[in-house]
Coordinates of C-alpha atoms in Angstrom, one line a residue:
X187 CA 109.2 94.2 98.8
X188 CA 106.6 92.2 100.7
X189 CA 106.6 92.6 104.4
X190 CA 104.8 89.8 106.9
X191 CA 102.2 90.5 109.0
X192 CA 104.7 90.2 112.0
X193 CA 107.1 92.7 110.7
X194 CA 104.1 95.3 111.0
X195 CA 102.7 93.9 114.4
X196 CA 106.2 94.6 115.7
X197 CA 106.3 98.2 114.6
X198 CA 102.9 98.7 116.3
X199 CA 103.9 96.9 119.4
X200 CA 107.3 97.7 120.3
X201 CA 107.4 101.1 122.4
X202 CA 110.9 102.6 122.9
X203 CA 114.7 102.5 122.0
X204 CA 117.2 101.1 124.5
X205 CA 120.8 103.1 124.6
X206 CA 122.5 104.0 121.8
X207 CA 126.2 104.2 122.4
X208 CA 128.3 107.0 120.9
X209 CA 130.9 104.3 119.1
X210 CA 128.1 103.3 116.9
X211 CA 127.0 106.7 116.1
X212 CA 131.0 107.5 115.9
X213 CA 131.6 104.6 113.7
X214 CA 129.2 104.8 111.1
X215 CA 129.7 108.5 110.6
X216 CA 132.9 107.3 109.7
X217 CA 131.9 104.6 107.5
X218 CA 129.9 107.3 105.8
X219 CA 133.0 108.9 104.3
X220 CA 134.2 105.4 102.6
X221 CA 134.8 105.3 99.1
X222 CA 132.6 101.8 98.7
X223 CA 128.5 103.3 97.8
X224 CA 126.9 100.1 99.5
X225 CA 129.0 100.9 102.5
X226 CA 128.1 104.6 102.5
X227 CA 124.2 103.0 102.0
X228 CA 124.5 100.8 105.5
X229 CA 126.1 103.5 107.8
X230 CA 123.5 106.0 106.4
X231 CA 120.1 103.3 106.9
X232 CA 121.5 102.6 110.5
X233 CA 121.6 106.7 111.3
X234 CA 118.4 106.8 110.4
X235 CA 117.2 103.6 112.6
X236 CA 118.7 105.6 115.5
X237 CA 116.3 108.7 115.1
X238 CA 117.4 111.6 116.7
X239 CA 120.1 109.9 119.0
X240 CA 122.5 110.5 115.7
X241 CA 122.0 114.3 115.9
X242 CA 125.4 114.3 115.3
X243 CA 125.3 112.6 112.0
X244 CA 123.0 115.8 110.7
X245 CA 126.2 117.6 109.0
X246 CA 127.3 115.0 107.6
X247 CA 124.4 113.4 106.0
X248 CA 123.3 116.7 105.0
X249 CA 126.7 116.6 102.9
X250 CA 125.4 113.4 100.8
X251 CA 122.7 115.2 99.5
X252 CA 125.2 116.0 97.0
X253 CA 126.9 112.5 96.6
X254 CA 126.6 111.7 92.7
X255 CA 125.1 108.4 93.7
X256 CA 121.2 109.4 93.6
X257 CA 120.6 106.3 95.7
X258 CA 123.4 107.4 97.9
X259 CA 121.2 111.1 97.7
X260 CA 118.0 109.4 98.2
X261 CA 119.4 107.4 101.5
X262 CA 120.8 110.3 103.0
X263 CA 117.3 112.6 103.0
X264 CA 115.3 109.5 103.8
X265 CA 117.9 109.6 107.4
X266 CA 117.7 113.2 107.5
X267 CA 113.8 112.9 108.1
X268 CA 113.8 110.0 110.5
X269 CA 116.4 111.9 112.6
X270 CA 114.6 114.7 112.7
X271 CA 116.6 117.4 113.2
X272 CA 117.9 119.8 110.5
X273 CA 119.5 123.7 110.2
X274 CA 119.1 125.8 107.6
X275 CA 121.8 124.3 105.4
X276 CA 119.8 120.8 106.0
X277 CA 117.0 122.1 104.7
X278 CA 118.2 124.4 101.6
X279 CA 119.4 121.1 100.6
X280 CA 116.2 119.2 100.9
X281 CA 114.6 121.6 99.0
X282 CA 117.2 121.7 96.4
X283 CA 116.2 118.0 96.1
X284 CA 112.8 118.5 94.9
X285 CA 113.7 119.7 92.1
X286 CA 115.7 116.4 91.0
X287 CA 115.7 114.7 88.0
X288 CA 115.3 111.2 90.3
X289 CA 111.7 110.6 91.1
X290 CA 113.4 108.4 94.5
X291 CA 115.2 111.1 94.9
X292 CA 112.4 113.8 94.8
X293 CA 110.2 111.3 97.2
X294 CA 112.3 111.4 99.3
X295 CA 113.3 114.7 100.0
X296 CA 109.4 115.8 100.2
X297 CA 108.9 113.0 102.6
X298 CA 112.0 114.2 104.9
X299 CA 110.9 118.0 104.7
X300 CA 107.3 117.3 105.7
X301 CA 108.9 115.2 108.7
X302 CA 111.4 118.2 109.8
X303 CA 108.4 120.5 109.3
X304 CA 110.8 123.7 107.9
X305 CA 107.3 126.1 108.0
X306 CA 104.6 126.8 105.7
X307 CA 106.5 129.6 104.3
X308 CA 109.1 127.2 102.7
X309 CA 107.5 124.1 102.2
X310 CA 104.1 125.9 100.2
X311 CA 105.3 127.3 97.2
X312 CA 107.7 123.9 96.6
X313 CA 104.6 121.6 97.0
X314 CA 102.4 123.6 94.8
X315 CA 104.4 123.8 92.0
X316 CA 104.9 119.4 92.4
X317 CA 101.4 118.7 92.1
X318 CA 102.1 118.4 88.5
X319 CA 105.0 116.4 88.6
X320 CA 104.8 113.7 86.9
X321 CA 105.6 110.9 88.9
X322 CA 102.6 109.6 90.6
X323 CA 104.7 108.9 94.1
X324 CA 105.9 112.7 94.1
X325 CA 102.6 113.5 93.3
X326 CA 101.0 111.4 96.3
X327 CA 103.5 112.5 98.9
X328 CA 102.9 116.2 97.6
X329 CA 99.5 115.5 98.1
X330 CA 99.6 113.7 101.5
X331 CA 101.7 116.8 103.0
X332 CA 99.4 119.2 101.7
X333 CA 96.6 117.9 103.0
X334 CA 98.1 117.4 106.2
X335 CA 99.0 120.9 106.2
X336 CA 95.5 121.9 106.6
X337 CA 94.3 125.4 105.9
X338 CA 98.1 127.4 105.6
X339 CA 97.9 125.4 102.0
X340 CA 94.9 126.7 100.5
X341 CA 96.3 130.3 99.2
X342 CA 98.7 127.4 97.4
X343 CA 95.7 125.2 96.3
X344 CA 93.7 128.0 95.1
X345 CA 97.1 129.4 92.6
X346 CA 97.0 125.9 91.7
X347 CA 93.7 125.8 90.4
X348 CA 95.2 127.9 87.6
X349 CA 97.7 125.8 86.8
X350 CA 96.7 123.5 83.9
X351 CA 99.2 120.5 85.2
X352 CA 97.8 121.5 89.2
X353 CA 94.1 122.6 88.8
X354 CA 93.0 118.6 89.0
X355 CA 95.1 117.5 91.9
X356 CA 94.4 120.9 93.8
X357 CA 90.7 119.9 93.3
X358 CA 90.9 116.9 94.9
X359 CA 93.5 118.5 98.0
X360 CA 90.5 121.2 98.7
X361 CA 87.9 118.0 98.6
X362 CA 89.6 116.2 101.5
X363 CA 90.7 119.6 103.5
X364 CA 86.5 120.6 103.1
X365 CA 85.1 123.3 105.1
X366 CA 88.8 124.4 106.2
X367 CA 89.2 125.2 102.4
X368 CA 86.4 127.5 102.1
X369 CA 88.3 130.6 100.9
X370 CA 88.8 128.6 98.0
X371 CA 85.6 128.5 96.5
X372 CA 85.1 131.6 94.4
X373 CA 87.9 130.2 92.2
X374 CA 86.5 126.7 92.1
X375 CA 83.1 128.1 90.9
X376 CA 85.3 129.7 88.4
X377 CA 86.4 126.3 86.7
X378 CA 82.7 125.3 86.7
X379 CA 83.0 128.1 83.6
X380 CA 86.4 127.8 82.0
X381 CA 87.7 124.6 83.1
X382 CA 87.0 120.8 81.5
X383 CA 84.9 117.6 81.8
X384 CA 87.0 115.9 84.4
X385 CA 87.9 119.2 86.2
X386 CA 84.6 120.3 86.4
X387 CA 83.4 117.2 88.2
X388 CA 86.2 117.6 90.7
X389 CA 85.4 121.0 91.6
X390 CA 82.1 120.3 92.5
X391 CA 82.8 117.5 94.3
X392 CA 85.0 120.1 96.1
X393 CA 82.3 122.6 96.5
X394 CA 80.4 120.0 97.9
X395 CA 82.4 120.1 100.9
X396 CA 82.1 123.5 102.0
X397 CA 78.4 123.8 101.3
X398 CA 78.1 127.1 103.1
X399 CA 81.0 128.5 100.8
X400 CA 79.3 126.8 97.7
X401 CA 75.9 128.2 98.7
X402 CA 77.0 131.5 96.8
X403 CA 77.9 129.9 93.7
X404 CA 74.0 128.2 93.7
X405 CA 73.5 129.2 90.5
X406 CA 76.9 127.7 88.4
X407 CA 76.4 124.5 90.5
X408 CA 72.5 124.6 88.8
X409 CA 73.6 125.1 85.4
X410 CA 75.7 122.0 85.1
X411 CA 72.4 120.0 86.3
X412 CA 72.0 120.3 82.2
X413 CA 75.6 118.9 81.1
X414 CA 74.9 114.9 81.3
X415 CA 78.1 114.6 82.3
X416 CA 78.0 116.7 85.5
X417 CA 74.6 116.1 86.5
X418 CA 75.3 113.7 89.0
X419 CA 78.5 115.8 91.1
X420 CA 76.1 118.9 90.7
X421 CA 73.4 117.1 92.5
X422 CA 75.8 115.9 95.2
X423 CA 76.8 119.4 95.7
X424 CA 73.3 120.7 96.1
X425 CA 72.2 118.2 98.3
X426 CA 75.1 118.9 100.5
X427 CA 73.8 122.7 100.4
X428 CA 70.6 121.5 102.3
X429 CA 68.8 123.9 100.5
X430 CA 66.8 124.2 97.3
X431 CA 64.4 126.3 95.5
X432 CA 61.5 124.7 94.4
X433 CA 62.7 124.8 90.8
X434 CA 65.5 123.2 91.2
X435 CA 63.6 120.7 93.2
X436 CA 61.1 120.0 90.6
X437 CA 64.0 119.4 88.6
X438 CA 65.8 117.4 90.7
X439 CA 62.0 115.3 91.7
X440 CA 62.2 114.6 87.8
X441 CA 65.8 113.1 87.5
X442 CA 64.9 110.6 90.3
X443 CA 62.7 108.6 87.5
X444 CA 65.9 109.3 85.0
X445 CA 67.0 106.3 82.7
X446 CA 70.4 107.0 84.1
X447 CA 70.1 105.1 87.4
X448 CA 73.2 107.0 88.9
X449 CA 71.4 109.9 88.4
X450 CA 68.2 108.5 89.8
X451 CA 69.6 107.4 93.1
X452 CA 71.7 110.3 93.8
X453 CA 68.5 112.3 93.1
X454 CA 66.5 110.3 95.5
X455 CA 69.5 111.2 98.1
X456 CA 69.8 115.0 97.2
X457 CA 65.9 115.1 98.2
X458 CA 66.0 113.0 101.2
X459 CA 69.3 114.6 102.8
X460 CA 67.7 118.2 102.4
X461 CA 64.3 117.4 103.8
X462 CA 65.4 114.3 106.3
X463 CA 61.9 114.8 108.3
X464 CA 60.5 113.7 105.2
X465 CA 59.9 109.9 105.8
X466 CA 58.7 108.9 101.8
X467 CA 61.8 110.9 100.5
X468 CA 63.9 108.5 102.7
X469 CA 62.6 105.6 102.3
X470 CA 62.8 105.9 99.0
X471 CA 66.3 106.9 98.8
X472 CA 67.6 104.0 101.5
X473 CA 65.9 101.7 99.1
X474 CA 67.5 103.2 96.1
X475 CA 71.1 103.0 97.7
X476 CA 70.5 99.9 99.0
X477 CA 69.6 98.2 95.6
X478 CA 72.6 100.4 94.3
X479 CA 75.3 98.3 96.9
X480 CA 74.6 95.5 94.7
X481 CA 75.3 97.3 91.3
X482 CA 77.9 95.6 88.7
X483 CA 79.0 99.2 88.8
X484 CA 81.7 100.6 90.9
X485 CA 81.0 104.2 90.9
X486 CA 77.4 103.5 91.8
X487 CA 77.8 100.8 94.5
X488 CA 80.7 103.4 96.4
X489 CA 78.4 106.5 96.1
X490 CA 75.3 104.0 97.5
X491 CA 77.3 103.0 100.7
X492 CA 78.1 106.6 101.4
X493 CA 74.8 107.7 101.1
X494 CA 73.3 105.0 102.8
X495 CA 75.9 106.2 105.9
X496 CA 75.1 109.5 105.2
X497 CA 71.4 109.3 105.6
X498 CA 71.9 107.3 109.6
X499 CA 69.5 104.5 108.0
X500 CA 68.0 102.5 111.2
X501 CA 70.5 99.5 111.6
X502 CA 67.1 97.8 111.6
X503 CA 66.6 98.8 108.2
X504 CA 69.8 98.6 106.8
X505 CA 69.9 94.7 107.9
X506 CA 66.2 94.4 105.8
X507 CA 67.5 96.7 102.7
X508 CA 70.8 95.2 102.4
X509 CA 69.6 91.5 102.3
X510 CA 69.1 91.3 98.7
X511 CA 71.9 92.9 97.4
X512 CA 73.9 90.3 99.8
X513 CA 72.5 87.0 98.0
X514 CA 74.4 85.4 95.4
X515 CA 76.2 89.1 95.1
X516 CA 80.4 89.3 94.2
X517 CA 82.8 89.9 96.6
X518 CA 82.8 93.9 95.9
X519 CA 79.3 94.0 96.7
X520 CA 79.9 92.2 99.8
X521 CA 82.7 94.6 101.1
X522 CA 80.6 97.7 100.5
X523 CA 77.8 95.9 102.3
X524 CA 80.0 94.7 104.9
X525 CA 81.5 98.1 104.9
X526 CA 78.2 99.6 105.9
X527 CA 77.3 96.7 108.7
X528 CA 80.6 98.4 110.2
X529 CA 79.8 101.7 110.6
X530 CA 76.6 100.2 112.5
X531 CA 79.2 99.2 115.2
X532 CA 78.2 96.9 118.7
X533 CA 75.2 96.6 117.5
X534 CA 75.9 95.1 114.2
X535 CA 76.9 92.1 116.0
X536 CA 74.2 89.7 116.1
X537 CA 74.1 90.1 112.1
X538 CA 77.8 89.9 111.6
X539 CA 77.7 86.6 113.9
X540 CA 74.8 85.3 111.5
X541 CA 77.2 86.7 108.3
X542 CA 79.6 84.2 109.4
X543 CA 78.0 81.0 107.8
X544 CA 77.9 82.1 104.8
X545 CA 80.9 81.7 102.5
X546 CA 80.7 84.9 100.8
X547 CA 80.1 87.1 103.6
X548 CA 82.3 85.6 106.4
X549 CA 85.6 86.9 105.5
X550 CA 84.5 90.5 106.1
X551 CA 82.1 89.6 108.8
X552 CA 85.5 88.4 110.7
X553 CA 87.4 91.6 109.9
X554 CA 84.2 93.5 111.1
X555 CA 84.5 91.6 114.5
X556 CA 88.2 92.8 115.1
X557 CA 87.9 95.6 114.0
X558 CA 84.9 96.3 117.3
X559 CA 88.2 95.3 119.5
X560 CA 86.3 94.6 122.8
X561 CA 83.0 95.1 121.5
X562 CA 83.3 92.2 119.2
X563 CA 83.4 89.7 122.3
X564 CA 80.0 88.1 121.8
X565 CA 81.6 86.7 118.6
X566 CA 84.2 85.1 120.5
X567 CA 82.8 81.5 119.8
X568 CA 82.2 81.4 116.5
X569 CA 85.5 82.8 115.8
X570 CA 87.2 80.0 118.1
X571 CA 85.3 77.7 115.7
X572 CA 87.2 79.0 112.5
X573 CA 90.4 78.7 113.5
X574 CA 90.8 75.6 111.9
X575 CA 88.9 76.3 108.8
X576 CA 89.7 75.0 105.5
X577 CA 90.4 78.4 104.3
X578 CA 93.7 79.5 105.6
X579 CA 92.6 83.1 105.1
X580 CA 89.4 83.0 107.0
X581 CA 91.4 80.9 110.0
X582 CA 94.0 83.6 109.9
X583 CA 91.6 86.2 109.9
X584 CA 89.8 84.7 112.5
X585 CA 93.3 85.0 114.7
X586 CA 93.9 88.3 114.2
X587 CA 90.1 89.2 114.8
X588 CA 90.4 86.9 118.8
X589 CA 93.5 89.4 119.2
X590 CA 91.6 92.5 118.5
X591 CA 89.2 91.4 121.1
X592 CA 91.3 91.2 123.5
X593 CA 91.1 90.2 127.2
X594 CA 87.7 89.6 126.7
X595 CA 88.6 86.6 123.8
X596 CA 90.1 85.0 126.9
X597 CA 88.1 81.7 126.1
X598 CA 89.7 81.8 122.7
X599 CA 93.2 81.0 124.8
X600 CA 93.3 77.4 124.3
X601 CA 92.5 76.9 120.7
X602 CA 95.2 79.7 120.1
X603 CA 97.9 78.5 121.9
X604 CA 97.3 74.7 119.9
X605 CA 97.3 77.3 116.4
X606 CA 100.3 78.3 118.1
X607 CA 102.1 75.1 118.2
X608 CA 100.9 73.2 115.4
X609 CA 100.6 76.3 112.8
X610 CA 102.8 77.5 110.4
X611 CA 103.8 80.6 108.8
X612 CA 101.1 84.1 109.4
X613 CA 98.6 81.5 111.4
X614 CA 101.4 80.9 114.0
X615 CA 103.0 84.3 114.3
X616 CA 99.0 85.8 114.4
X617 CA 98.5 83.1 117.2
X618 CA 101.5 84.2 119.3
X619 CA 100.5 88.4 118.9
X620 CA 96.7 87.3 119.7
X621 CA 97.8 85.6 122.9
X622 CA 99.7 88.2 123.7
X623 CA 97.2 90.9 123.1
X624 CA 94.7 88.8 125.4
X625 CA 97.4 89.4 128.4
X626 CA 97.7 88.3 131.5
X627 CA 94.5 86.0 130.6
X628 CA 96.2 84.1 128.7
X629 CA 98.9 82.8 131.0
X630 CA 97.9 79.0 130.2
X631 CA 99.6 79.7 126.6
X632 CA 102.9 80.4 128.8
X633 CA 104.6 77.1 128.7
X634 CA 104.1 76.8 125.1
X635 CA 105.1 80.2 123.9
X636 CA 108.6 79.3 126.4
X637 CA 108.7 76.0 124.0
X638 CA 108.5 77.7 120.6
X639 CA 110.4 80.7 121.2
X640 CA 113.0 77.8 122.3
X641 CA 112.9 75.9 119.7
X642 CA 111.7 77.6 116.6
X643 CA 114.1 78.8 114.1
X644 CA 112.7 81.1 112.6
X645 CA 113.6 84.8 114.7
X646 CA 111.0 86.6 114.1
X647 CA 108.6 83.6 115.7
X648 CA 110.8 83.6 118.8
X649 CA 110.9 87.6 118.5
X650 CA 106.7 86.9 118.3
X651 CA 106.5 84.3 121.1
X652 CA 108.5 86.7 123.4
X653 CA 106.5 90.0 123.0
X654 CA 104.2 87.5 124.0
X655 CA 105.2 86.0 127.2
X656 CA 106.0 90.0 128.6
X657 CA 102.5 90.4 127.9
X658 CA 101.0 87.4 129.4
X659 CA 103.8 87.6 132.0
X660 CA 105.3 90.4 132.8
X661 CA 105.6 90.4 136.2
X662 CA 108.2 87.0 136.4
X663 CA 111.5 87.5 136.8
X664 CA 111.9 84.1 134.9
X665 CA 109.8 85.0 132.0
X666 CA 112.0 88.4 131.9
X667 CA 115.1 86.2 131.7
X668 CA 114.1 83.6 129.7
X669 CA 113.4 86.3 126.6
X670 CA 116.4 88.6 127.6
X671 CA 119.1 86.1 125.2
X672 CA 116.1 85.9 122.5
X673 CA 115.9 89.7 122.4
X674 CA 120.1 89.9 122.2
X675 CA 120.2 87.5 119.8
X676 CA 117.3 89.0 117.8
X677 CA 119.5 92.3 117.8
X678 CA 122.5 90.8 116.1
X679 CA 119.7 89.4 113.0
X680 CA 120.6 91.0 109.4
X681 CA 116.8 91.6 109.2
X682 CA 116.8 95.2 110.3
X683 CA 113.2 95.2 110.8
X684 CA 113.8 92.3 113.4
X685 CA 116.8 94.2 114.8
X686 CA 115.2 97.3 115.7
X687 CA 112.2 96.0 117.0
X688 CA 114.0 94.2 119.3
X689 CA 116.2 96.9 120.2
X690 CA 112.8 98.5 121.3
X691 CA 111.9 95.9 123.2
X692 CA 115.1 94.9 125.3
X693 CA 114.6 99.4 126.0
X694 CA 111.3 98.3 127.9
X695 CA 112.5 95.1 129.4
X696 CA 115.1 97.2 130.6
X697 CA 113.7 99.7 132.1
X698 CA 111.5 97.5 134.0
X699 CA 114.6 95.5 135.2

């Protein structure tokens, strides 16, 4: 189900619940008894809105983890973990869950567990053995939660590795966990022997990570330098190692001229990241990646970026080596280009501003911008300038990027609050959030954000116009009352997303009543 931009802005704006009275909680407790499933469905989704305020809903709910309905099931776990409080019998039952022949079901009740947070000593062994389920959601969740767990997991990760259905998704667990994972690699170097093609790769890629750990394993990691297939992970991994004897770097200084250009460039990396005093290694390998940004290949233009970021190129430099890959390239080279201009941050700028005249590179250049929040400031012009562009995407974006900014993209307040009034759809919603993110700054926009949170029909504008005007506001008793029937109103709407954000926001207006 699509969401709009406002629906998410709300959830990142809105700060706390107002009161909660105990009929409601009563009531739909009750309702959850009735005999009608869509019934049973409502009381159980507005539980779960009210967080731990229906505490008292636990037992319960806990009791329609049972319900023959698997929707019904799937509901009542998905509440369980948004209220976030469970006993034992709770949790037996959310475990029981896992092991459901639903895949919503078994989503569900791994993504309520890893909110109640029942202890490593429960949770483990059930993840572990779901990393070969095979639903790819279940799967992704498992995944998520282990990694999140951090270091308790790995014992878990490394019995996975000797699980055929496990051994690749426990591979890629112990990449992202890294150093914190180390314990792990004996059994990793292991696979480089007895595991396959894809495997392999993964667990050097893993290795990789915990290059002190993998140091001990030097020579497994060499050995696949002579499978074609590996060659490429097992040079990542030694360069990662910062260390090499001078056979393996002669034989690494020979791949760098390889036919396989993959190989080449990540060869020309492996060399400069161990020796990165050595100036002709780097060069070299800066102008290798940067030629490899612009590859028709995926694998090689996402493995140029990183290394590009890994070796701290000179922003200087980057800007030079980056040029040609930039002209006449796609729109994937352009992102990973982009991509790498952002990691340059504030002083990325002047380029970004010069990105933005050119079709292909202005979108990201925009996103760039925002994404520098206050830093992105000197941009504030030429991102007034494309709010009425052609392109509804790049005036949109060019919104969103003036709200990042912040107070400091006060100049952009009149241009915004005529987006605001004439625009439709994302570019008007965008235009009420950005004025509202600009603040007290943008007090001038208060007259018109009164008028369309008057008159507009659409809820979640008005909803938009008045997180606005307690922004840009808040200190007026009049502005306070003027939203106060918007925000009622707003809480009666069958849009529950609309409904609890205002909820959230009549708490705060409240409290500052």
């Amino acid at each position: 189900m699509k969401r709009s931009f406002f629906a998410f802005a709300l959830l990142l704006v809105a700060v706390s619940f107002g009161s909660v009275s105990a009929a409601t909680v009563e009531q739909s407790i009750e309702n959850l008894k009735s005999t009608d499933e869509a019934t049973r469905i409502a009381a159980i989704q507005e539980l779960g809105s009210l967080g731990d305020k229906a505490a008292s809903a636990v037992t319960p709910l806990t009791s329609l983890l049972q319900d023959t309905s698997p929707q019904v099931a799937a509901q009542a776990a998905h509440a369980l973990g948004q209220i976030g409080v469970a006993d034992d019998t709770t949790l037996e039952g959310l475990l029981a869950l896992t092991g459901s022949q639903d895949p919503q079901v078994r989503r569900e009740a791994i993504s309520a567990l890893y909110a109640l947070h029942p202890g490593h000593e429960k949770m483990l062994p059930i993840f572990a053995k779901l990393l070969g389920d095979a639903d790819p959601a279940v799967r992704l969740r498992v995944m998520n939660a282990l990694t999140e767990t951090g270091k308790p997991a790995v014992p878990e990760l490394i019995a996975a590795l000797k699980s055929e259905k496990g051994a690749l998704w426990a591979c890629l667990i112990l990449r992202e966990l890294g150093p914190e994972a180390s314990d792990a690699a004996p059994e990793l170097a292991k696979v480089l022997t007895t595991g396959k093609g894809a495997l392999k790769r993964e667990a050097l890629l893993a290795l990789a990570t915990m290059p002190k750990a993998a140091t001990a394993f030097t020579d497994a990691i060499v050995k696949c330098l002579d499978d074609p297939t590996l060659a490429v992970s097992a040079t990542y991994a030694l360069g990662r190692m910062g260390t090499m004897s001078p056979e393996v770097e002669a034989k690494i200084k020979a791949n760098v001229e390889s036919k396989d250009k993959l190989l080449g460039t990540m060869s020309a990396w492996a060399l400069a990241f161990t020796h990165p005093d050595n100036e002709a290694f780097k060069q070299d390998a800066v102008h290798r990646l940067a030629q490899g940004v612009g590859s028709s290949n995926a694998i090689i233009r996402a493995m140029s970026a990183q290394g590009l970021i890994s070796l701290q190129a000179k922003p200087e430099t980057l800007k030079a080596e980056l040029q040609d890959p930039l002209n006449d390239a796609g729109e994937p080279v352009v992102s990973n280009a982009m991509g790498l201009l952002s990691t340059m941050g504030p002083s990325a700028v002047d380029y970004l501003i010069a990105a933005l005249k050119h079709p292909s590179t202005r979108f990201d250049a925009i996103a760039i911008l925002g994404s520098l929040g206050k830093d992105g400031a000197p941009a504030t012009s030429n991102l007034i300038a494309l709010i009425n562009d052609e392109n509804p995407r790049v005036a949109n974006q060019a919104v969103v990027a003036l709200g990042n900014i912040g107070p400091a993209a006060k100049a952009a307040t009149p241009e915004l609050t005529k987006s605001l009034e004439s625009g439709e759809g994302s570019i008007a919603h965008n235009s009420a959030l950005a004025l509202g993110r600009i603040g007290p700054d943008a007090v001038e926009a208060k007259a018109t954000l009164l008028k369309v949170m008057q008159n507009h029909s659409d809820p979640a504008m008005q909803l938009s116009c008045a997180w606005a005007l307690l922004k840009v506001d808040s200190d007026s008793a009049a502005t306070r009352e003027a939203v106060l029937p918007v925000l009622k109103d707003a809480m009666k709407s069958d849009n529950p997303i609309i409904q609890n954000a205002a909820k959230e926001m009549l708490g705060k207006l409240n409290g500052a009543m």
